[in-house]
Each structure stands twice: as C-alpha cells, then as structure tokens.
C-alpha cells in the first residue's frame, strides 16, 4: 500500500503536477466527494492502469446541493478515504477547503447545455450547474489530464464532457462501468442512509432496468412500452417513490420516437426510498 501525498492548496497541487508533467508523465484525475467505496476505487484503478500519476480529489461541493438536500449530513471519512486511495495506488490526494476552490465566492455558475435539461436536470434544477462549475474549476486546477468518471452518474458524465469541450479544457473524460452489490444495487455513498427495509427494496431499480433492456432485446421498439415495463417492476417496491423511468439517446438525452435496429440507447431510473434518492442506468443496443 502506498501513502498518497495530500495537498490542501491549489498552489501546492499545481506546483507538484507542473513538475510531474514537465517529465512527460501523464496525469489521471478522479474527482469525488469522498466517502469512497469500490465504485470510486474502480475509477482509481482505471487511472492507475492508464496514467503515470493519479490524483484523487475529495471535495464535498456545496454548490450542487439544493437548500433542502443533504449537504451537512453528507457522509465523510477522510482517514478511510486516504487508506482507500493508498490501497488502490493513487499518488496524490487533493483535499481543498471551500474557500480554496471558491476564493471569491461561487461566482457565476457554468451554463449547462441541453444534455443537462431533462431527468436529473428537471428533478434537481441547480444541481448540474453546481457540478459543472466545480468540475470546471477542478479541471482548471489539475490541468491537462484524463478524468475518470463513473457511468453511475451517466447524465452528469455527459454534462461534464460537454462542459470540458465547450470551455476548451485539455481534459479527456473517460467513462467507467457501474460497480454494484451482488444483488444489483449500484454502490453509492448515500446507500448508508437506507433503513434495512429500504435496502431490501433498493435492487428493484436495477431489476427494472434489466427488464427494460430485456424488452428491447426481444423486439420492443416503442420507448413508451419499454418505460411501462420498467415502471411495472418499480411498482413492486411498496416504499419506492418513483421520480422517473426513461429511455433516451445516450448522447443527446432526447427520447427517440422509435428504437430502430442497431440504435444505442440508455435506460435510466430515479426514485426515493425514505429520505434517500437513488439513481441507476444501463446501456443497451436495439437488435
Ligand atoms: P461522488 O463521490 O458520488 O460524487 O462520485 C464520484 C465519482 O465516482 C463519479 O464519477 C461517480 O459517477 C463515480 N461513482 C459513484 N458510484 C459509482 C459506482 N457504483 N460505480 C462506478 N462509479 C461510481
């Protein structure tokens, strides 16, 4: 197990990264809000495998929480996070304060394009602007790198990719597959909030996605029918308050009129179990 170097200041991490890049080394970057689990660890593994130096940022970004969301209760455990980074071979951990990331306050949020409009964008109106703003700042701080993001937050990944391209940032966004529990529940820092009864119902999201993908595989071409199949499964969980079940084009997030053979689509679901909001998604290609 290695011991990552910890930086709390922008100047400190930048000086270190400038020196590293001057040797021709490539930088892999894993932005996180901490409370790391095997999903985050898979991103670190991907960076360590492909890049010469891996930086993990741990920063709970106040901007992406609405006033009624869980900013103050968001789980934190820096020592455990550091151990996880070390076990997976990360070289640097960037752990800034809020004032280090936003020295003059938050300023104007980054404008999010059309991919951030529906689904999560509709349910959490200021969320993607907050994400795009902090990630743009982190990308500017870290500089030229490959950034490893999880498909768990599939729409967020599309928003970040678009933002990096629009702002001309020298960052290649690499999408990494979702890591799940044995029963299909996607790992999430927020899963610790689930009461035992809620935890038992939580795999219904993944089951619904698999049922939707199966309908597609057996020739259903109407997105509305695929959504209905997913909703029927989601309704099996008595305590789930469904937010959305959707079928979209994975690049534009537009709902296709019909699903032609060979078309790639993304199936996405979101809902609340008690106080915990869960999201999940899978990709599929029409036969
Ligand atoms: P967060 O700390 O929740 O902001 O997540 C940081 C990064 O980890 C994001 O790119 C997430 O998409 C990714 N991530 C979170 N959970 C998972 C998971 N279960 N599998 C893969 N990546 C994940």
XYZ file of C-alpha atoms and ligand atoms in Angstrom:
310
model
C 0.000 0.000 0.000
C 1.320 3.435 -0.963
C 0.843 6.630 1.007
C -0.577 9.337 -1.229
C 0.724 12.874 -0.807
C -2.070 15.127 0.438
C -2.448 18.696 -0.863
C -4.911 21.176 0.552
C -3.979 24.175 -1.584
C -4.337 24.910 -5.275
C -0.803 26.319 -5.429
C 0.639 23.188 -3.801
C -1.035 20.642 -6.054
C -0.377 22.716 -9.175
C 3.339 23.047 -8.437
C 3.575 19.293 -7.942
C 1.614 18.497 -11.120
C 3.585 21.011 -13.217
C 6.800 19.307 -12.116
C 5.364 15.881 -12.928
C 4.128 16.914 -16.370
C 7.490 18.516 -17.149
C 8.946 14.992 -17.095
C 6.431 13.940 -19.769
C 4.289 11.931 -17.341
C 0.525 11.683 -17.935
C -1.937 12.630 -15.206
C -5.118 10.712 -14.358
C -7.705 12.550 -12.302
C -10.583 11.099 -10.241
C -12.935 13.787 -8.881
C -15.025 12.618 -5.902
C -16.967 13.868 -2.894
C -15.261 11.297 -0.673
C -16.729 8.525 1.475
C -15.062 6.275 -1.046
C -16.346 2.816 -1.933
C -15.457 0.189 -4.525
C -17.137 2.277 -7.250
C -14.710 5.135 -6.656
C -11.891 2.617 -6.270
C -12.608 1.245 -9.756
C -12.035 4.748 -11.165
C -8.723 4.963 -9.290
C -7.769 1.527 -10.657
C -8.556 2.678 -14.213
C -6.431 5.809 -13.774
C -3.541 3.930 -12.185
C -3.608 1.411 -15.050
C -3.565 4.037 -17.808
C -1.733 7.067 -16.427
C 1.646 7.734 -14.847
C 0.329 9.716 -11.900
C -3.128 9.524 -10.331
C -4.754 12.376 -8.433
C -7.967 11.894 -6.445
C -9.865 14.978 -5.311
C -12.069 14.791 -2.245
C -14.339 17.786 -2.027
C -17.978 17.983 -0.971
C -19.182 20.740 -3.267
C -21.822 22.919 -1.583
C -22.949 24.319 -4.938
C -24.502 21.086 -6.140
C -26.788 20.629 -3.123
C -30.163 22.367 -3.084
C -31.125 24.006 0.264
C -33.378 21.023 1.105
C -30.703 18.435 0.270
C -28.180 16.592 2.445
C -25.062 18.830 2.380
C -24.491 18.895 6.140
C -25.277 15.199 6.648
C -23.364 14.056 3.561
C -21.148 11.215 4.884
C -17.448 11.980 5.361
C -14.464 9.870 6.488
C -11.198 11.365 5.306
C -8.899 8.830 7.002
C -10.727 5.891 5.421
C -10.684 7.691 2.067
C -6.941 8.191 2.303
C -6.467 4.498 3.079
C -8.611 3.557 0.069
C -6.583 5.874 -2.195
C -3.370 4.307 -0.901
C -4.601 0.736 -1.313
C -5.502 1.422 -4.920
C -2.235 3.148 -5.771
C -3.294 6.799 -6.068
C -0.288 9.128 -5.849
C -1.868 12.422 -4.781
C -4.987 13.406 -2.885
C -6.305 16.931 -3.362
C -8.455 17.857 -0.348
C -9.206 21.571 -0.567
C -11.416 23.746 1.610
C -14.449 25.503 0.161
C -12.589 28.842 0.152
C -9.670 27.286 -1.709
C -11.970 26.176 -4.537
C -14.138 29.316 -4.448
C -11.731 32.052 -3.237
C -14.055 34.843 -4.367
C -17.287 33.040 -3.644
C -19.083 30.838 -6.121
C -19.403 33.488 -8.850
C -21.471 32.861 -11.932
C -22.357 29.178 -12.422
C -21.234 27.454 -15.598
C -24.098 27.263 -18.084
C -25.187 23.684 -18.698
C -26.277 22.699 -22.209
C -29.250 20.691 -23.412
C -27.962 17.316 -22.165
C -28.439 18.597 -18.628
C -32.063 19.667 -19.187
C -34.247 16.573 -18.659
C -34.281 13.846 -15.968
C -31.801 14.834 -13.199
C -31.754 18.379 -14.592
C -35.531 18.635 -14.266
C -35.682 16.991 -10.820
C -32.745 18.914 -9.304
C -32.773 22.297 -11.079
C -29.477 23.832 -9.880
C -27.614 20.542 -9.488
C -25.817 20.269 -12.837
C -24.827 23.943 -12.823
C -23.191 23.260 -9.442
C -21.477 20.127 -10.738
C -20.280 21.768 -13.962
C -18.992 24.780 -12.010
C -16.941 22.768 -9.527
C -15.651 20.298 -12.107
C -14.608 23.146 -14.419
C -12.658 24.650 -11.510
C -11.087 21.312 -10.645
C -10.186 20.681 -14.306
C -8.517 24.110 -14.486
C -6.601 23.412 -11.257
C -5.472 19.913 -12.274
C -4.718 20.887 -15.892
C -4.074 18.543 -18.794
C -5.301 15.088 -17.756
C -7.583 12.163 -18.370
C -10.554 12.397 -15.975
C -12.239 9.177 -14.867
C -15.981 9.434 -14.212
C -18.490 6.738 -13.345
C -21.382 5.794 -15.592
C -23.339 5.575 -12.331
C -23.958 9.296 -12.874
C -24.470 8.882 -16.587
C -26.093 12.232 -17.297
C -23.548 14.032 -15.120
C -20.794 12.449 -17.222
C -22.429 13.807 -20.387
C -22.744 17.265 -18.807
C -19.073 17.244 -17.771
C -17.927 16.046 -21.198
C -19.914 18.832 -22.879
C -18.609 21.440 -20.412
C -14.971 20.421 -20.976
C -15.437 20.622 -24.754
C -17.313 23.956 -24.602
C -14.677 25.553 -22.384
C -11.822 24.046 -24.400
C -10.278 22.386 -21.350
C -7.443 19.916 -22.055
C -9.241 17.026 -20.405
C -10.325 13.715 -21.871
C -13.308 12.310 -19.978
C -13.152 8.508 -19.599
C -16.397 6.754 -18.612
C -16.106 3.737 -16.290
C -18.705 0.987 -15.708
C -21.012 0.925 -12.691
C -19.866 -1.170 -9.712
C -22.750 -2.980 -8.000
C -23.528 -5.006 -4.907
C -24.169 -8.720 -5.510
C -27.927 -8.042 -5.607
C -27.545 -5.379 -8.301
C -27.755 -2.212 -6.205
C -25.290 0.347 -7.597
C -22.748 1.367 -4.958
C -23.311 4.912 -3.707
C -22.081 6.933 -0.744
C -25.761 7.587 0.006
C -26.625 3.879 0.414
C -25.623 4.189 4.102
C -28.809 6.207 4.654
C -31.050 3.267 3.688
C -33.008 1.620 6.507
C -32.900 -2.214 6.373
C -36.379 -2.432 4.801
C -35.449 0.171 2.207
C -32.167 -1.569 1.477
C -34.087 -4.779 0.731
C -36.222 -2.926 -1.830
C -33.375 -0.955 -3.418
C -32.284 -3.577 -6.012
C -35.655 -3.009 -7.720
C -34.051 -0.164 -9.695
C -31.557 -2.497 -11.337
C -34.203 -5.188 -11.867
C -36.397 -2.642 -13.654
C -33.515 -1.584 -15.904
C -32.762 -5.213 -16.782
C -36.444 -5.820 -17.565
C -36.461 -2.749 -19.848
C -33.293 -3.922 -21.609
C -34.808 -7.390 -21.976
C -37.964 -5.926 -23.575
C -35.766 -4.071 -26.025
C -33.775 -7.225 -26.761
C -36.968 -9.104 -27.563
C -38.023 -6.582 -30.189
C -39.983 -3.809 -28.423
C -39.360 -0.620 -30.428
C -41.675 1.819 -28.656
C -39.807 3.688 -25.882
C -43.133 4.160 -24.067
C -43.577 0.399 -23.834
C -40.036 -0.058 -22.502
C -40.763 2.603 -19.872
C -44.018 0.844 -18.940
C -42.130 -2.422 -18.472
C -39.673 -0.683 -16.127
C -42.461 1.057 -14.197
C -44.295 -2.235 -13.667
C -41.195 -3.665 -11.966
C -40.568 -0.470 -9.954
C -44.145 -0.629 -8.666
C -43.271 -3.915 -6.940
C -41.357 -1.943 -4.272
C -44.047 -0.586 -1.920
C -41.937 2.251 -0.500
C -40.342 3.491 -3.718
C -41.482 6.953 -4.769
C -40.659 6.953 -8.445
C -39.126 10.064 -9.915
C -38.615 8.880 -13.485
C -38.056 5.858 -15.689
C -36.772 6.907 -19.085
C -35.323 5.735 -22.374
C -33.071 8.263 -24.117
C -30.412 8.666 -26.756
C -27.146 8.317 -24.757
C -25.529 11.321 -26.437
C -28.366 13.868 -26.656
C -30.690 12.664 -23.861
C -33.610 13.105 -26.269
C -36.350 10.437 -26.144
C -36.268 8.612 -29.501
C -39.555 8.330 -31.403
C -38.950 4.677 -32.130
C -35.965 2.470 -31.464
C -34.532 1.366 -34.815
C -32.375 -1.768 -35.018
C -28.765 -1.134 -34.072
C -29.591 2.060 -32.134
C -27.769 2.621 -28.848
C -29.999 3.787 -26.027
C -29.723 4.405 -22.306
C -32.327 3.344 -19.780
C -32.367 5.447 -16.611
C -34.369 5.376 -13.383
C -34.535 7.530 -10.261
C -36.621 7.349 -7.145
C -36.731 7.883 -3.423
C -36.749 5.227 -0.706
C -37.492 7.063 2.510
C -35.133 10.045 2.549
C -32.650 8.502 0.140
C -32.676 9.382 -3.534
C -31.325 6.595 -5.742
C -30.398 6.674 -9.431
C -29.278 3.941 -11.793
C -28.956 3.222 -15.503
C -27.904 0.655 -18.087
C -26.968 0.870 -21.741
C -28.486 -1.259 -24.489
C -28.443 -1.596 -28.253
C -31.613 -2.473 -30.161
C -31.267 -5.819 -32.022
P -19.355 11.066 -5.931
O -18.327 10.955 -4.867
O -20.651 10.410 -5.600
O -19.504 12.467 -6.458
O -18.802 10.205 -7.162
C -17.521 10.435 -7.683
C -17.339 9.622 -8.933
O -17.498 8.235 -8.636
C -18.357 9.949 -10.035
O -17.706 9.959 -11.300
C -19.324 8.815 -9.907
O -20.031 8.546 -11.094
C -18.399 7.669 -9.548
N -19.156 6.578 -8.934
C -20.003 6.659 -7.862
N -20.571 5.467 -7.618
C -20.098 4.607 -8.563
C -20.330 3.223 -8.854
N -21.161 2.478 -8.134
N -19.655 2.682 -9.904
C -18.801 3.434 -10.647
N -18.551 4.739 -10.431
C -19.186 5.315 -9.403
